[in-house]
Amino acid sequence: VLRSHSRPRTSNDNPYSEAQFKTMKYVPDFPERFGSLADARSFCDAFFTAYNHEHRHSGIGMHTPASVHYGTAAQIREQRQATLDAAYTTHPHRFARRPRPPRLPETAWINQPAQQTQPVSV
């Protein structure tokens, strides 16, 4: 895998795979070239573990993909709300309004399909 930033708007690429590769190639420590296949596998293993279990994503309410996938995101959101409530109760003057954690989306998309209008029957 070489660093490249080409192929924008290529319709026959897998959008999930392409989004993942773009994210990986823009990581500051992505090497110009891997020394071996083992080096590439080691880098990818560490990257995907961190991406799925440590990195919080704005598109899924600042949760990790693993917490959403394994069903712990709602519990984590409740814990965040309890922490925000305690901070608000202790120091209400620091807040313009009662803080809320980001909502969990009902669906998450990389490239959301365009809404199609239904034909009107007469």
PDB file of C-alpha atoms in Angstrom:
ATOM      1  CA  VAL A   1       0.000   0.000   0.000  1.00  0.00           C
ATOM      2  CA  LEU A   2       1.515   3.272  -1.102  1.00  0.00           C
ATOM      3  CA  ARG A   3       0.471   6.739  -0.007  1.00  0.00           C
ATOM      4  CA  SER A   4      -1.688   8.285  -2.712  1.00  0.00           C
ATOM      5  CA  HIS A   5      -4.531  10.752  -2.685  1.00  0.00           C
ATOM      6  CA  SER A   6      -6.029  10.002  -6.067  1.00  0.00           C
ATOM      7  CA  ARG A   7      -9.209   8.475  -7.500  1.00  0.00           C
ATOM      8  CA  PRO A   8     -11.778  10.975  -6.196  1.00  0.00           C
ATOM      9  CA  ARG A   9     -15.376  10.289  -7.202  1.00  0.00           C
ATOM     10  CA  THR A  10     -14.543   6.900  -8.749  1.00  0.00           C
ATOM     11  CA  SER A  11     -17.912   5.218  -8.925  1.00  0.00           C
ATOM     12  CA  ASN A  12     -16.851   1.581  -8.969  1.00  0.00           C
ATOM     13  CA  ASP A  13     -14.815   1.598  -5.749  1.00  0.00           C
ATOM     14  CA  ASN A  14     -16.138   0.191  -2.485  1.00  0.00           C
ATOM     15  CA  PRO A  15     -17.010   3.369  -0.523  1.00  0.00           C
ATOM     16  CA  TYR A  16     -16.494   1.748   2.891  1.00  0.00           C
ATOM     17  CA  SER A  17     -13.073   0.407   1.958  1.00  0.00           C
ATOM     18  CA  GLU A  18     -12.077   3.664   0.274  1.00  0.00           C
ATOM     19  CA  ALA A  19     -13.139   5.753   3.277  1.00  0.00           C
ATOM     20  CA  GLN A  20     -11.139   3.489   5.578  1.00  0.00           C
ATOM     21  CA  PHE A  21      -8.024   3.690   3.376  1.00  0.00           C
ATOM     22  CA  LYS A  22      -8.297   7.470   3.158  1.00  0.00           C
ATOM     23  CA  THR A  23      -8.526   7.745   6.940  1.00  0.00           C
ATOM     24  CA  MET A  24      -5.557   5.426   7.365  1.00  0.00           C
ATOM     25  CA  LYS A  25      -3.382   7.197   4.777  1.00  0.00           C
ATOM     26  CA  TYR A  26      -3.963  10.584   6.435  1.00  0.00           C
ATOM     27  CA  VAL A  27      -2.732   9.366   9.850  1.00  0.00           C
ATOM     28  CA  PRO A  28       0.437  11.350  10.656  1.00  0.00           C
ATOM     29  CA  ASP A  29       2.568   8.234  11.222  1.00  0.00           C
ATOM     30  CA  PHE A  30       1.521   6.457   7.995  1.00  0.00           C
ATOM     31  CA  PRO A  31       4.858   5.536   6.396  1.00  0.00           C
ATOM     32  CA  GLU A  32       5.944   6.510   2.906  1.00  0.00           C
ATOM     33  CA  ARG A  33       6.661   2.826   2.323  1.00  0.00           C
ATOM     34  CA  PHE A  34       6.402  -0.343   4.394  1.00  0.00           C
ATOM     35  CA  GLY A  35       9.586  -2.352   4.805  1.00  0.00           C
ATOM     36  CA  SER A  36       7.803  -5.675   4.429  1.00  0.00           C
ATOM     37  CA  LEU A  37       4.422  -7.343   4.379  1.00  0.00           C
ATOM     38  CA  ALA A  38       4.837  -8.037   8.101  1.00  0.00           C
ATOM     39  CA  ASP A  39       5.418  -4.305   8.714  1.00  0.00           C
ATOM     40  CA  ALA A  40       2.241  -3.430   6.791  1.00  0.00           C
ATOM     41  CA  ARG A  41       0.215  -6.020   8.706  1.00  0.00           C
ATOM     42  CA  SER A  42       1.570  -4.799  12.025  1.00  0.00           C
ATOM     43  CA  PHE A  43       0.740  -1.172  11.196  1.00  0.00           C
ATOM     44  CA  CYS A  44      -2.784  -2.080  10.003  1.00  0.00           C
ATOM     45  CA  ASP A  45      -3.467  -4.269  13.030  1.00  0.00           C
ATOM     46  CA  ALA A  46      -2.581  -1.431  15.406  1.00  0.00           C
ATOM     47  CA  PHE A  47      -4.455   1.147  13.312  1.00  0.00           C
ATOM     48  CA  PHE A  48      -7.708  -0.831  13.052  1.00  0.00           C
ATOM     49  CA  THR A  49      -7.657  -1.750  16.736  1.00  0.00           C
ATOM     50  CA  ALA A  50      -7.263   1.905  17.737  1.00  0.00           C
ATOM     51  CA  TYR A  51      -9.780   3.091  15.126  1.00  0.00           C
ATOM     52  CA  ASN A  52     -12.481   0.662  16.243  1.00  0.00           C
ATOM     53  CA  HIS A  53     -11.881   0.563  20.007  1.00  0.00           C
ATOM     54  CA  GLU A  54     -10.310   3.904  20.996  1.00  0.00           C
ATOM     55  CA  HIS A  55     -11.106   6.610  18.430  1.00  0.00           C
ATOM     56  CA  ARG A  56     -14.392   8.401  19.093  1.00  0.00           C
ATOM     57  CA  HIS A  57     -16.292   9.262  15.928  1.00  0.00           C
ATOM     58  CA  SER A  58     -18.371  12.423  15.557  1.00  0.00           C
ATOM     59  CA  GLY A  59     -20.830  10.693  13.211  1.00  0.00           C
ATOM     60  CA  ILE A  60     -21.848   8.224  15.928  1.00  0.00           C
ATOM     61  CA  GLY A  61     -22.206  10.572  18.887  1.00  0.00           C
ATOM     62  CA  MET A  62     -18.523  10.543  19.910  1.00  0.00           C
ATOM     63  CA  HIS A  63     -18.586   6.797  20.532  1.00  0.00           C
ATOM     64  CA  THR A  64     -16.244   4.139  19.234  1.00  0.00           C
ATOM     65  CA  PRO A  65     -17.490   1.803  16.509  1.00  0.00           C
ATOM     66  CA  ALA A  66     -17.008  -1.079  18.945  1.00  0.00           C
ATOM     67  CA  SER A  67     -19.275   0.490  21.590  1.00  0.00           C
ATOM     68  CA  VAL A  68     -22.020   1.013  19.012  1.00  0.00           C
ATOM     69  CA  HIS A  69     -21.565  -2.460  17.512  1.00  0.00           C
ATOM     70  CA  TYR A  70     -21.573  -4.270  20.859  1.00  0.00           C
ATOM     71  CA  GLY A  71     -24.494  -2.250  22.249  1.00  0.00           C
ATOM     72  CA  THR A  72     -22.740  -0.364  25.052  1.00  0.00           C
ATOM     73  CA  ALA A  73     -23.171   3.121  23.541  1.00  0.00           C
ATOM     74  CA  ALA A  74     -26.501   3.849  25.284  1.00  0.00           C
ATOM     75  CA  GLN A  75     -25.029   2.953  28.683  1.00  0.00           C
ATOM     76  CA  ILE A  76     -21.958   5.103  27.987  1.00  0.00           C
ATOM     77  CA  ARG A  77     -24.234   7.992  26.974  1.00  0.00           C
ATOM     78  CA  GLU A  78     -26.138   7.647  30.274  1.00  0.00           C
ATOM     79  CA  GLN A  79     -22.835   7.747  32.199  1.00  0.00           C
ATOM     80  CA  ARG A  80     -21.811  10.858  30.282  1.00  0.00           C
ATOM     81  CA  GLN A  81     -25.153  12.477  31.119  1.00  0.00           C
ATOM     82  CA  ALA A  82     -24.665  11.682  34.816  1.00  0.00           C
ATOM     83  CA  THR A  83     -21.225  13.304  34.726  1.00  0.00           C
ATOM     84  CA  LEU A  84     -22.596  16.388  32.944  1.00  0.00           C
ATOM     85  CA  ASP A  85     -25.490  16.607  35.419  1.00  0.00           C
ATOM     86  CA  ALA A  86     -23.047  16.513  38.348  1.00  0.00           C
ATOM     87  CA  ALA A  87     -20.932  19.256  36.769  1.00  0.00           C
ATOM     88  CA  TYR A  88     -24.018  21.366  36.102  1.00  0.00           C
ATOM     89  CA  THR A  89     -25.317  20.888  39.656  1.00  0.00           C
ATOM     90  CA  THR A  90     -21.947  21.809  41.147  1.00  0.00           C
ATOM     91  CA  HIS A  91     -21.199  24.781  38.871  1.00  0.00           C
ATOM     92  CA  PRO A  92     -24.372  25.941  37.056  1.00  0.00           C
ATOM     93  CA  HIS A  93     -22.841  29.379  36.418  1.00  0.00           C
ATOM     94  CA  ARG A  94     -20.345  27.790  34.014  1.00  0.00           C
ATOM     95  CA  PHE A  95     -23.097  26.690  31.629  1.00  0.00           C
ATOM     96  CA  ALA A  96     -25.486  28.649  29.435  1.00  0.00           C
ATOM     97  CA  ARG A  97     -27.920  25.706  29.623  1.00  0.00           C
ATOM     98  CA  ARG A  98     -27.995  22.150  30.939  1.00  0.00           C
ATOM     99  CA  PRO A  99     -25.396  20.190  28.920  1.00  0.00           C
ATOM    100  CA  ARG A 100     -26.303  17.049  26.978  1.00  0.00           C
ATOM    101  CA  PRO A 101     -24.021  14.446  25.401  1.00  0.00           C
ATOM    102  CA  PRO A 102     -24.289  13.998  21.622  1.00  0.00           C
ATOM    103  CA  ARG A 103     -27.252  11.922  20.519  1.00  0.00           C
ATOM    104  CA  LEU A 104     -26.773   8.475  19.085  1.00  0.00           C
ATOM    105  CA  PRO A 105     -27.828   8.443  15.448  1.00  0.00           C
ATOM    106  CA  GLU A 106     -30.514   6.039  14.339  1.00  0.00           C
ATOM    107  CA  THR A 107     -28.402   5.233  11.271  1.00  0.00           C
ATOM    108  CA  ALA A 108     -24.840   6.045  10.257  1.00  0.00           C
ATOM    109  CA  TRP A 109     -23.628   6.521   6.689  1.00  0.00           C
ATOM    110  CA  ILE A 110     -20.371   7.016   4.876  1.00  0.00           C
ATOM    111  CA  ASN A 111     -22.186   8.227   1.754  1.00  0.00           C
ATOM    112  CA  GLN A 112     -25.898   8.583   2.414  1.00  0.00           C
ATOM    113  CA  PRO A 113     -27.986   7.760  -0.656  1.00  0.00           C
ATOM    114  CA  ALA A 114     -29.892  10.665  -2.150  1.00  0.00           C
ATOM    115  CA  GLN A 115     -33.551  10.873  -1.144  1.00  0.00           C
ATOM    116  CA  GLN A 116     -35.762   9.800  -4.011  1.00  0.00           C
ATOM    117  CA  THR A 117     -39.190  11.325  -4.382  1.00  0.00           C
ATOM    118  CA  GLN A 118     -42.149   9.046  -4.915  1.00  0.00           C
ATOM    119  CA  PRO A 119     -44.195   9.660  -8.072  1.00  0.00           C
ATOM    120  CA  VAL A 120     -47.613  11.095  -7.385  1.00  0.00           C
ATOM    121  CA  SER A 121     -50.477   9.005  -8.741  1.00  0.00           C
ATOM    122  CA  VAL A 122     -53.518  10.853 -10.029  1.00  0.00           C
TER     123      VAL A 122
END
